[in-house]
XYZ file of C-alpha atoms in Angstrom:
589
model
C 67.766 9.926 16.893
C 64.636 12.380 17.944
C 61.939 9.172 17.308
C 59.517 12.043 17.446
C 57.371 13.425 13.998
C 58.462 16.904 12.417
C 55.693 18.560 10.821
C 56.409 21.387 8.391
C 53.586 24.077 8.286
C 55.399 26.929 6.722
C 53.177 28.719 4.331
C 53.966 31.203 1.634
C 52.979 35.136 1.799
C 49.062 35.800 1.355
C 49.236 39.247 0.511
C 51.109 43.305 1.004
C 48.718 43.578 4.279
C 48.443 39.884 5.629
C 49.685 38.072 8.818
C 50.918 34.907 7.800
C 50.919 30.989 10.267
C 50.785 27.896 10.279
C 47.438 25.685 10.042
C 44.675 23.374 11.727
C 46.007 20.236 9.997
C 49.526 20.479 11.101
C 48.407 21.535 14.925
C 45.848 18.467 15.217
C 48.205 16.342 13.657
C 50.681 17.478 16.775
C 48.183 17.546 19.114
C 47.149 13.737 18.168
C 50.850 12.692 18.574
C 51.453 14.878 22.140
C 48.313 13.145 23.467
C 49.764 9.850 23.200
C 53.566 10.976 24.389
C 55.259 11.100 20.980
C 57.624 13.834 20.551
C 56.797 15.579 18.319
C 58.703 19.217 16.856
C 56.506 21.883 14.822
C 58.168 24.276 12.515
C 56.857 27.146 10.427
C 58.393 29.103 7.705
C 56.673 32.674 8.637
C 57.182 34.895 11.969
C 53.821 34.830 13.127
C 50.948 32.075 12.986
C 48.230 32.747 10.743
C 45.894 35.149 10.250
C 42.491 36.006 8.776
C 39.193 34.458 9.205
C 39.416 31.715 5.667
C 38.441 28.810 6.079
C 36.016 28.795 9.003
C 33.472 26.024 8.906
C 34.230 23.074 10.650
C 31.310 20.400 9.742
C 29.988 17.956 12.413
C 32.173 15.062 11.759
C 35.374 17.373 12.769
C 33.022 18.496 15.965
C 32.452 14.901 17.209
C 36.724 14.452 16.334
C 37.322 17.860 18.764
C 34.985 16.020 21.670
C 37.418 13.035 21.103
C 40.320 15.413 21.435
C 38.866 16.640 24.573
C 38.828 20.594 23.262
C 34.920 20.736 22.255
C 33.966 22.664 24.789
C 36.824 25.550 24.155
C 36.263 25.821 20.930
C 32.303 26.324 20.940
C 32.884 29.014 23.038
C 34.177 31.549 20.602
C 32.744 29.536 17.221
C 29.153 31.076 15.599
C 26.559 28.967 14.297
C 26.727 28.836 10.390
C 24.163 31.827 9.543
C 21.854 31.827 6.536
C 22.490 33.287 3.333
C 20.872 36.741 2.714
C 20.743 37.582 -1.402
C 20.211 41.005 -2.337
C 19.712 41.747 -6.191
C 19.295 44.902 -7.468
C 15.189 46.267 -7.962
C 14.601 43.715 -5.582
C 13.504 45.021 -2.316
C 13.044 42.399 -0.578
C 16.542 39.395 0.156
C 15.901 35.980 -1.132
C 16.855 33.772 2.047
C 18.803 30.380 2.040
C 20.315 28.250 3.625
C 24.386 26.504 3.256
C 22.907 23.353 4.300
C 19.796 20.976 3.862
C 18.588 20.843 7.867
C 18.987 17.595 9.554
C 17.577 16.863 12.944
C 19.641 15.284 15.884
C 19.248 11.917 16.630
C 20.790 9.793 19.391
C 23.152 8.488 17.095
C 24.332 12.077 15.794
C 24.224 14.735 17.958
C 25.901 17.276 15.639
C 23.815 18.183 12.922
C 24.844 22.037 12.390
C 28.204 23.407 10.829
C 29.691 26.083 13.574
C 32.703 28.544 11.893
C 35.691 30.036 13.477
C 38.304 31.847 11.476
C 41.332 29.684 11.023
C 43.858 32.493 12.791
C 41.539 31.934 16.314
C 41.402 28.164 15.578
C 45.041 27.816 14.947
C 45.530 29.865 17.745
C 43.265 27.693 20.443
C 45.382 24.692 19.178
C 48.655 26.689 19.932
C 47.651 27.145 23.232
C 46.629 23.905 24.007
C 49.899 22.777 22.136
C 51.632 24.462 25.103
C 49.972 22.123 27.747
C 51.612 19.869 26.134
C 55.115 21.179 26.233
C 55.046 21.644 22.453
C 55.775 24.980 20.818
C 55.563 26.123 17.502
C 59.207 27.478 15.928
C 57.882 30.230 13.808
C 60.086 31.601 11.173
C 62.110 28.312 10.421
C 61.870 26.943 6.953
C 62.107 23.589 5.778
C 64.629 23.829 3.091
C 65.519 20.120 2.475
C 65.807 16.475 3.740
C 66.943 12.774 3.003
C 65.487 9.325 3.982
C 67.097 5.987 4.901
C 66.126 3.109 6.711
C 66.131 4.882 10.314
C 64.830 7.956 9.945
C 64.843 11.662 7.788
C 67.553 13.888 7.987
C 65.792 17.044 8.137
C 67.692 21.002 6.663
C 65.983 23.915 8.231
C 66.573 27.566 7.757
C 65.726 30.130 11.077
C 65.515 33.787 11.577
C 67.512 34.634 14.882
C 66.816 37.276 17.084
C 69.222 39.582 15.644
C 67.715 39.154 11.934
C 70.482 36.389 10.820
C 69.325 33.241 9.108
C 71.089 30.001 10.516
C 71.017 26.373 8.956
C 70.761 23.811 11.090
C 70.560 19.774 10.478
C 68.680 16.937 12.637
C 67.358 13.434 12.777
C 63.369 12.633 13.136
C 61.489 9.313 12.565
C 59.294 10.800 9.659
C 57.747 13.957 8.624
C 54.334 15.472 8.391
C 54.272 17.850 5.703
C 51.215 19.982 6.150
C 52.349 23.363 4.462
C 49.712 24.157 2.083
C 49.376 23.993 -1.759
C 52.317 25.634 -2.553
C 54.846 24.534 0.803
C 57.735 22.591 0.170
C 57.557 18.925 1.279
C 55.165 17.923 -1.419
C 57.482 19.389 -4.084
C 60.580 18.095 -2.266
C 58.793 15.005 -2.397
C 58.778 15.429 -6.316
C 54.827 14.395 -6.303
C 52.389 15.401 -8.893
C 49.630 17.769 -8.291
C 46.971 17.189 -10.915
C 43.562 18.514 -11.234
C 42.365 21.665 -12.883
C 41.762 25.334 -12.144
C 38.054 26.147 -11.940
C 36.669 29.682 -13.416
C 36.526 32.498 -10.826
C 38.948 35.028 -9.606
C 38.648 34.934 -5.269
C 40.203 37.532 -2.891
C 39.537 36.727 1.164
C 39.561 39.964 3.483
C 39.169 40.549 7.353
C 37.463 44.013 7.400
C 36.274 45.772 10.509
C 32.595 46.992 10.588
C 31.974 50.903 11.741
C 29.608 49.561 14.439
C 29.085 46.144 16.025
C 27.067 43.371 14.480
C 23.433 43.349 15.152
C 21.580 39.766 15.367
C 19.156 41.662 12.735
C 22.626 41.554 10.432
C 24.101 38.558 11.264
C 23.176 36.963 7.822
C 26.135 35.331 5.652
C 25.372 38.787 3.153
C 25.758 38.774 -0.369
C 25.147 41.448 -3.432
C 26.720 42.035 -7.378
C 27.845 45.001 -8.572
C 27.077 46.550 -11.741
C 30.210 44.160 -13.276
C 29.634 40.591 -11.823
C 31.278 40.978 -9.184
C 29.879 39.072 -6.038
C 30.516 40.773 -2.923
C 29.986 38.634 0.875
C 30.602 39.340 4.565
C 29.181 37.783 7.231
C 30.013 37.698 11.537
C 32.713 36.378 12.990
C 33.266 34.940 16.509
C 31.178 35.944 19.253
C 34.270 38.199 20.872
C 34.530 40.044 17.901
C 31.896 42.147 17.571
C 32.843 44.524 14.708
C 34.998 41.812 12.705
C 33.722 40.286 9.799
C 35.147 37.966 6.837
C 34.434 39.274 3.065
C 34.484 37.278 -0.235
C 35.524 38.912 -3.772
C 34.336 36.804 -6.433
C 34.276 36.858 -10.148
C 36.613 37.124 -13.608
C 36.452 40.841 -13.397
C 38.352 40.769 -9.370
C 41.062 43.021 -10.406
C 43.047 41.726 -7.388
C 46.498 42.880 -8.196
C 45.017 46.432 -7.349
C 42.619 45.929 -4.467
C 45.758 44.091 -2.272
C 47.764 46.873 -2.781
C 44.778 49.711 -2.567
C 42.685 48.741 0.635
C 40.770 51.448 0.665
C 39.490 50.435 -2.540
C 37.706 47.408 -1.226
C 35.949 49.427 1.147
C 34.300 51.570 -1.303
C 33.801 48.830 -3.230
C 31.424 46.902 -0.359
C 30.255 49.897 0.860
C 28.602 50.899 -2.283
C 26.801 47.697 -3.154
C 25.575 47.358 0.485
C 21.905 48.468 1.152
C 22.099 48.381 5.033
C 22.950 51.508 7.022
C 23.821 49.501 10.343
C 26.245 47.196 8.387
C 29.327 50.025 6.696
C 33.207 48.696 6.744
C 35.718 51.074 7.779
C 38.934 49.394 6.959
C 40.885 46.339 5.668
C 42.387 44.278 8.593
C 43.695 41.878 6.330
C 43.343 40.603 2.440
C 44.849 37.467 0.963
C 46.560 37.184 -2.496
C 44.001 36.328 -5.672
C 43.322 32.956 -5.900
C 41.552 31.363 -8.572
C 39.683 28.058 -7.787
C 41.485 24.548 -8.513
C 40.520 21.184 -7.841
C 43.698 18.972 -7.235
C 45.256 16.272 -5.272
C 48.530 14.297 -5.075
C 48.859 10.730 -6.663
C 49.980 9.147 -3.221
C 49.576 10.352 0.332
C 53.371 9.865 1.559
C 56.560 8.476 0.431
C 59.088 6.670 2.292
C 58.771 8.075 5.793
C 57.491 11.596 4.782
C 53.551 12.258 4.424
C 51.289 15.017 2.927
C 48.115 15.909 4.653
C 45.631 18.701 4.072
C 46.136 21.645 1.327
C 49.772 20.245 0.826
C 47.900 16.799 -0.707
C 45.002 18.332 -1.583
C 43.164 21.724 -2.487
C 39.125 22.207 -3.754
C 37.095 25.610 -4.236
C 35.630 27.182 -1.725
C 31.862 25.476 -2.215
C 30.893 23.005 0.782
C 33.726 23.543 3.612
C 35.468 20.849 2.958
C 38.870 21.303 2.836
C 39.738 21.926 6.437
C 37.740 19.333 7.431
C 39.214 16.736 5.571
C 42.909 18.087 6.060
C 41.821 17.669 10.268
C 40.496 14.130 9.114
C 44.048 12.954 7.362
C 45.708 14.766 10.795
C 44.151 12.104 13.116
C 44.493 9.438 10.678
C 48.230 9.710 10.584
C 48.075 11.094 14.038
C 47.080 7.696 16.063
C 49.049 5.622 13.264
C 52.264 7.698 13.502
C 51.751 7.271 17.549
C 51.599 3.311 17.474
C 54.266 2.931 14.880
C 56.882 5.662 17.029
C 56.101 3.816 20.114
C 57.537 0.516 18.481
C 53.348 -0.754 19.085
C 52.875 -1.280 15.265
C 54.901 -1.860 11.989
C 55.630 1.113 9.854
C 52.984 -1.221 7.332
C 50.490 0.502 9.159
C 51.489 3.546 7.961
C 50.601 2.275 4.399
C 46.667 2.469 5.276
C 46.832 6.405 5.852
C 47.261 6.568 1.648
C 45.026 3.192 1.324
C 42.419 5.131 3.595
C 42.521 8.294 2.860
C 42.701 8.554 -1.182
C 39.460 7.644 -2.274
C 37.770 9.982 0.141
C 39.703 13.139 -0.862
C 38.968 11.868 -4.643
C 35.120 11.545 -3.982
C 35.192 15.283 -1.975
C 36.700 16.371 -5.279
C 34.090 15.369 -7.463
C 31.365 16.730 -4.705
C 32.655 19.967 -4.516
C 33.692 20.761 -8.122
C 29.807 19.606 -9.153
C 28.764 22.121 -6.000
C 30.589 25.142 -7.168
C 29.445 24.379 -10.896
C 26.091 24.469 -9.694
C 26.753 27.732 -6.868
C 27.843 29.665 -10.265
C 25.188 28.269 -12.707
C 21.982 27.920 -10.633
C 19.675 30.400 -11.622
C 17.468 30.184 -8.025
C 19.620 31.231 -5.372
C 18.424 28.840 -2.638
C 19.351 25.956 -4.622
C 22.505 27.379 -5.553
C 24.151 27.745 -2.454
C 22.246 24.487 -0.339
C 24.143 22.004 0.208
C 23.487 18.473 1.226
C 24.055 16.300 4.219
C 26.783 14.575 2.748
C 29.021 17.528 3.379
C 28.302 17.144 6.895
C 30.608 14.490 6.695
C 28.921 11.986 9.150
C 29.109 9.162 6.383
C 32.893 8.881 5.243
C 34.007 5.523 6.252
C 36.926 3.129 5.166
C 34.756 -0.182 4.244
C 37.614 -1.229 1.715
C 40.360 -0.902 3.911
C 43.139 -3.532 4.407
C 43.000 -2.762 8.330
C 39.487 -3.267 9.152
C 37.551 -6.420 9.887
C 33.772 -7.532 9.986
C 32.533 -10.922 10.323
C 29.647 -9.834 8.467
C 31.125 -9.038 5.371
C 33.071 -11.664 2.930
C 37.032 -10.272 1.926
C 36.613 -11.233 -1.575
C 33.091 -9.778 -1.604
C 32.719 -6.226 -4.333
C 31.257 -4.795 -1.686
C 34.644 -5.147 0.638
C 36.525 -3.807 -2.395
C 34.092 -0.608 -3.439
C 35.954 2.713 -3.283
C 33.430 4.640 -5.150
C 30.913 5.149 -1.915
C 33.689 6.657 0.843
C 30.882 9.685 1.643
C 28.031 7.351 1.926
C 26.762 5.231 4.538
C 25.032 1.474 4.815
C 20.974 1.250 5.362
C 21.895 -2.042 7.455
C 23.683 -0.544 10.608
C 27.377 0.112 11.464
C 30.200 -1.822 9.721
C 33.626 -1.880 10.258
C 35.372 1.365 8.521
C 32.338 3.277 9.096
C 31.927 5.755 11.494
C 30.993 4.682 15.006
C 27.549 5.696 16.120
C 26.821 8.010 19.657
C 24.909 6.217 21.760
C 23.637 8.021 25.030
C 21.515 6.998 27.794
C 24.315 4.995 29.675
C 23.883 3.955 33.443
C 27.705 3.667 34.744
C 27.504 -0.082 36.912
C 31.338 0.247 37.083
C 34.579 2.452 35.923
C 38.122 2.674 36.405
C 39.751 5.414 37.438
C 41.402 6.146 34.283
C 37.810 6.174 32.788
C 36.603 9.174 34.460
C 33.022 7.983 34.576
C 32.335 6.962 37.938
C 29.374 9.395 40.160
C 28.903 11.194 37.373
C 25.578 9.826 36.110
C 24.144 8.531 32.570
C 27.455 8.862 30.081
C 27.502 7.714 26.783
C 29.956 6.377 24.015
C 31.358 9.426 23.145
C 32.617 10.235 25.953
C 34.700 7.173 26.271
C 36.349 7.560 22.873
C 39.658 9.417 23.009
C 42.463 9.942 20.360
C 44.977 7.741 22.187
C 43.082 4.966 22.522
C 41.164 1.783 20.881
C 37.646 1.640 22.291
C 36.928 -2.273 22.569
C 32.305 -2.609 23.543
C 31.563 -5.608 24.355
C 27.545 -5.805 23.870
C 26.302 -8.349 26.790
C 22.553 -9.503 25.910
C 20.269 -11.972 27.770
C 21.312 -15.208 26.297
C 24.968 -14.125 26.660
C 27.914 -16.994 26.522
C 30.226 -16.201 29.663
C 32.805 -18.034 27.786
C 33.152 -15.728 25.227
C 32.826 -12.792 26.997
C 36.017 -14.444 28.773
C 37.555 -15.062 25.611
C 36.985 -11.246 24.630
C 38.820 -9.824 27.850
C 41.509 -11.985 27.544
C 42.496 -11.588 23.766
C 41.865 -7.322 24.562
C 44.267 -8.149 27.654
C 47.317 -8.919 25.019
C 46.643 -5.229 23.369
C 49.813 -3.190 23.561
C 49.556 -1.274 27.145
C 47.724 1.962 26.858
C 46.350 0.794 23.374
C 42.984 -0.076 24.473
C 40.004 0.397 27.146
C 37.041 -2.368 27.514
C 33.606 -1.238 27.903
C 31.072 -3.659 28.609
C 27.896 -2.930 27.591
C 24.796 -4.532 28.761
C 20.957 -5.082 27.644
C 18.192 -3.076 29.147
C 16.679 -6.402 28.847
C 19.297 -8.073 31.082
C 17.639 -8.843 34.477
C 18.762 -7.190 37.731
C 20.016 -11.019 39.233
C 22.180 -11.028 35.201
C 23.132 -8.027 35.512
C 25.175 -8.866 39.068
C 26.137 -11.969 37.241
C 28.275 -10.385 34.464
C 29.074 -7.335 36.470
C 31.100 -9.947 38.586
C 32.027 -12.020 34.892
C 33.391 -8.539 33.539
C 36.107 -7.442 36.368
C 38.745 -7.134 33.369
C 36.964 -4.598 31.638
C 37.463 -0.422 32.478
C 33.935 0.593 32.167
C 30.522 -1.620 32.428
C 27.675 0.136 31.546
C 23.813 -0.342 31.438
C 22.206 0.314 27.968
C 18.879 1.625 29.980
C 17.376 3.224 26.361
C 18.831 0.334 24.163
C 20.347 3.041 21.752
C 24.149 1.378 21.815
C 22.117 -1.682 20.615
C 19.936 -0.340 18.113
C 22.623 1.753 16.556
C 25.331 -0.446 16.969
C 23.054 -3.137 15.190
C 23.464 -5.840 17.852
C 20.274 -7.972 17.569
C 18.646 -10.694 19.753
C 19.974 -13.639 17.297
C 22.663 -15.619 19.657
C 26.172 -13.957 18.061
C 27.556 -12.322 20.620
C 29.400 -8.745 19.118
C 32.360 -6.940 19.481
C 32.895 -3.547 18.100
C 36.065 -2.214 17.827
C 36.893 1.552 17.506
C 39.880 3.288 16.536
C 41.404 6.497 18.037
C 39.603 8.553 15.301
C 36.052 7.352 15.717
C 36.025 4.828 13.070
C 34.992 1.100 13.727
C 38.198 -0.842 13.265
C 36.651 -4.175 13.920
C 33.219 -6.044 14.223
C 33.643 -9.635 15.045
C 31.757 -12.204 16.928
C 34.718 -14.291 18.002
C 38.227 -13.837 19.055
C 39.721 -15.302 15.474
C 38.223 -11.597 14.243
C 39.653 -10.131 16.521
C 43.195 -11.633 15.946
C 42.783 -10.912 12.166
C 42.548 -6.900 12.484
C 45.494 -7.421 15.335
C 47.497 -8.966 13.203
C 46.929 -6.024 10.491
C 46.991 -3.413 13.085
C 50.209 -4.405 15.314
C 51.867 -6.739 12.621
C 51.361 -10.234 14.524
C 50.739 -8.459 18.210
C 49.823 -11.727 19.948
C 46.238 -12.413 21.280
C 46.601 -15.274 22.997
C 42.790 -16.803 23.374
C 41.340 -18.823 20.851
C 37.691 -18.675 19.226
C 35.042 -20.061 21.269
């Protein structure tokens, strides 16, 4: 049997003039399980991968998960910076400015503070041609028409175009599936789960249209007028290579969509006539997606059996607050590093149990967030307040403090706050905790790295650029009153660690003299990485005092903080959860 993960990213048709493909979530979720050497097959329904620019804000949470992924740098290339909001009403001579977000500054501990956008079609394909680096293609124009579980695996029916037109069926074995094929695909359906929510008022058509001259930076607002009906009208820029590109919105109850996707030319006139500005004139339709009115819905449970639901195919919101993408590439590399353990016989398929456990409230609380925002987009009578949104949608304080999977010897089980589900987009006033996200710290003199670390010559580093989708992240904070014996006791239990599961970084004081320092350089041999904490901000944001515990802070593949524990018996507790009774062999000093 293929041990490997099928996803199935087909999507239905989006309109008489649209290019059709697959999506972020499904590609992330592939490229999460090629990192780590699962097999993994992609298939999707249409001929070609998708196209038009929905969907393009990707918030600074999914930025920092793209560094971890190692494809950062690629995609800022060819992504914009989230422009403001220009308002023009009519008599008004003058454009009320605002802003999609409320501004936050950097800090040491987050770096990305700013949304960036990219239309999905060049994000989906980036991902395709990283993919390829990989050895994994995607099978366009195969369907997933049916399947059945047992014990060992899924028996998966697919339906392909061949070259020469014909459809063939063909039959095959995987370990489970990933079923990432929008709102209206076919694994959440085949899966028989509910969908339940509401539909929101609003009537929404999405168009690629193609400017009669370039973009100036005088232009390169996120534009937006009504006509004489109600009807909100919005283009803005698209990637930097574009020039003459740009994305429009249709918005309101009298959209009469069934004509405008069928009568292009139409929706030209229409934005050309309600748009003041000479040096900004469309001069066709590229693309335009069916009508879609707003809903707010999400399945009851995340997977059954050995078949899982992840972005728009679990979960759909309106278009207020870029969420949706962002969370769909958050439940990619949740299942992603789980799916990778459990395949490589690392974990028990209990793990697997946690994506749902982790996962549920957050999409719930995003629902309420971005229903209330698009009540208040639609109602607010002063424009700037109508369309800011605030820093929660940046996404930086999701966590998982409730899960079954995470320890902190700070926190008591049985305690309400270990059990709260209601705060999963808000973070703690008293430092880091286990499920929450883990902090950048930079600043970082390299003492010592491995090989497979990377870090060595190339001057101050910092936590980020340790963490990697493949891999636990074990920091072992070193201060001046340090017990040796425990820092023994650490290396040794994060010695037991499935191989390839885990790297060790050792992180030491500022306050650690230069005669210490040589001391636990030599004490800390084990570990991959030792590293000098010269501006104390791993410390400070890490919350790692001067009281005598000595701390270790375990991260997951996706960034969060898996464990925080001051002894070894902590550190056996979240083993145990995460690799079902993996041994670690030392005991608690």
């Amino acid at each position: 049997m293929d041990r490997g993960c099928i996803q199935s990213i087909s999507l239905t048709s989006v309109g008489s003039c649209s290019q059709v493909g697959g999506g972020p979530t499904a590609l992330v979720t592939a490229l999460v399980l090629a990192q780590h050497g699962t097999p993994v097959r992609v298939i999707e329904k249409e001929l070609g991968l998708q196209a038009g620019e929905r969907g393009p804000g990707i918030q600074p949470r999914s930025l920092e998960l793209l560094q971890f992924a190692g494809i950062l740098d690629d995609y800022l290339k060819i992504a914009r910076p989230v422009p403001q909001v220009r308002i023009f009403k009519d008599g008004v001579p003058e454009p009320v400015i605002a802003s999609l977000s409320q501004e936050m500054d950097p800090t040491p501990a987050r770096p990305f503070t700013e949304m960036r956008m990219l239309g999905q079609s060049r994000f989906v394909a980036l991902l395709a041609d990283i993919l390829k680096t990989y050895g994994v293609y995607i099978e366009t124009g195969t369907a997933l028409r049916s399947f059945e579980q047992d014990e060992a695996g899924v028996t998966v029916h697919i339906l392909k175009h061949g070259d020469d037109g014909e459809q063939v069926q063909d039959t095959f074995r995987v370990g489970w599936i990933v079923g990432a094929d929008g709102a209206k695909g076919a694994t959440r359906k085949l899966l028989n789960l509910s969908f339940k929510g509401e539909d929101l008022h609003g009537r929404w058509l999405v168009c690629d249209v193609e400017l009669e001259k370039p973009w100036t930076e005088a232009d390169a607002y996120f534009s937006s007028w009504s006509d004489s009906n109600g009807v909100m009208w919005m283009i803005r820029p698209t990637a930097y290579d574009t020039p003459r590109l740009g994305q429009l919105l249709v918005a309101g109850e009298q959209v009469n969509a069934e004509h405008l996707t069928t009568h292009p030319e139409d929706i030209v006139k229409g934005v050309n006539d309600v748009i003041p500005l000479p040096s900004v004139k469309v001069s066709k339709v590229l693309w335009v997606s069916a009508q879609y009115r707003p809903s707010s819905r999400m399945v009851e449970k995340f997977s059954e059996g050995r078949v899982f639901v992840a972005g728009d195919a679990a979960h759909i919101h309106p278009p207020s607050g870029g969420q949706g993408l962002n969370s769909g590439l958050q439940d990619a590399v949740n299942i992603g590093w789980k799916l990778a353990l459990v395949s490589g016989g690392h974990a028990s398929p209990s793990l697997l149990s946690s994506y749902d456990d982790e996962r549920h409230p957050v999409i719930r609380t995003m629902l309420q967030l971005t229903g209330g925002l698009y009540k208040t987009t639609r109602e607010e009578k002063d424009a700037k307040k109508g369309f800011n949104r605030s820093t929660n949608f940046y996404m930086l304080d999701i966590n998982y403090r409730w899960s079954g999977i995470v320890m902190d010897d700070r926190v008591d089980p049985n305690s309400p706050e270990k059990k709260d589900t209601s705060r999963a987009y808000t973070g703690n006033e008293d430092g880091v905790h286990a499920g929450e996200r883990a902090p950048e710290a930079p600043e970082l003199e390299v003492i010592r790295a491995s090989a497979a670390a990377s870090l060595e010559g190339q001057g101050p580093t910092s936590i980020f650029k340790l963490f990697k989708l493949t891999k636990h992240t074990a920091l072992i904070f070193v201060k001046q009153n340090a017990d040796s014996s425990i820092i023994a006791a650490f290396l040794q239990a994060l010695a037991s660690f499935p191989p390839g599961t885990v790297q060790t970084a050792v992180v030491i004081s500022p306050s650690v003299t230069d005669e210490q320092k040589a001391t636990f350089a030599t004490l800390t041999e084990g570990a991959d990485v030792v590293l000098l904490d010269k501006a104390g901000h791993a410390f400070r944001e890490y919350g790692v005092g001067d009281d005598s515990s000595q701390a270790l802070v375990l991260v997951r593949p996706d960034g969060y903080v898996g464990a925080y524990v001051y002894g070894t018996e902590g550190l056996k507790t979240y083993t145990e959860a995460l690799f079902g009774g993996a041994p670690v062999v030392a005991k608690s000093s």
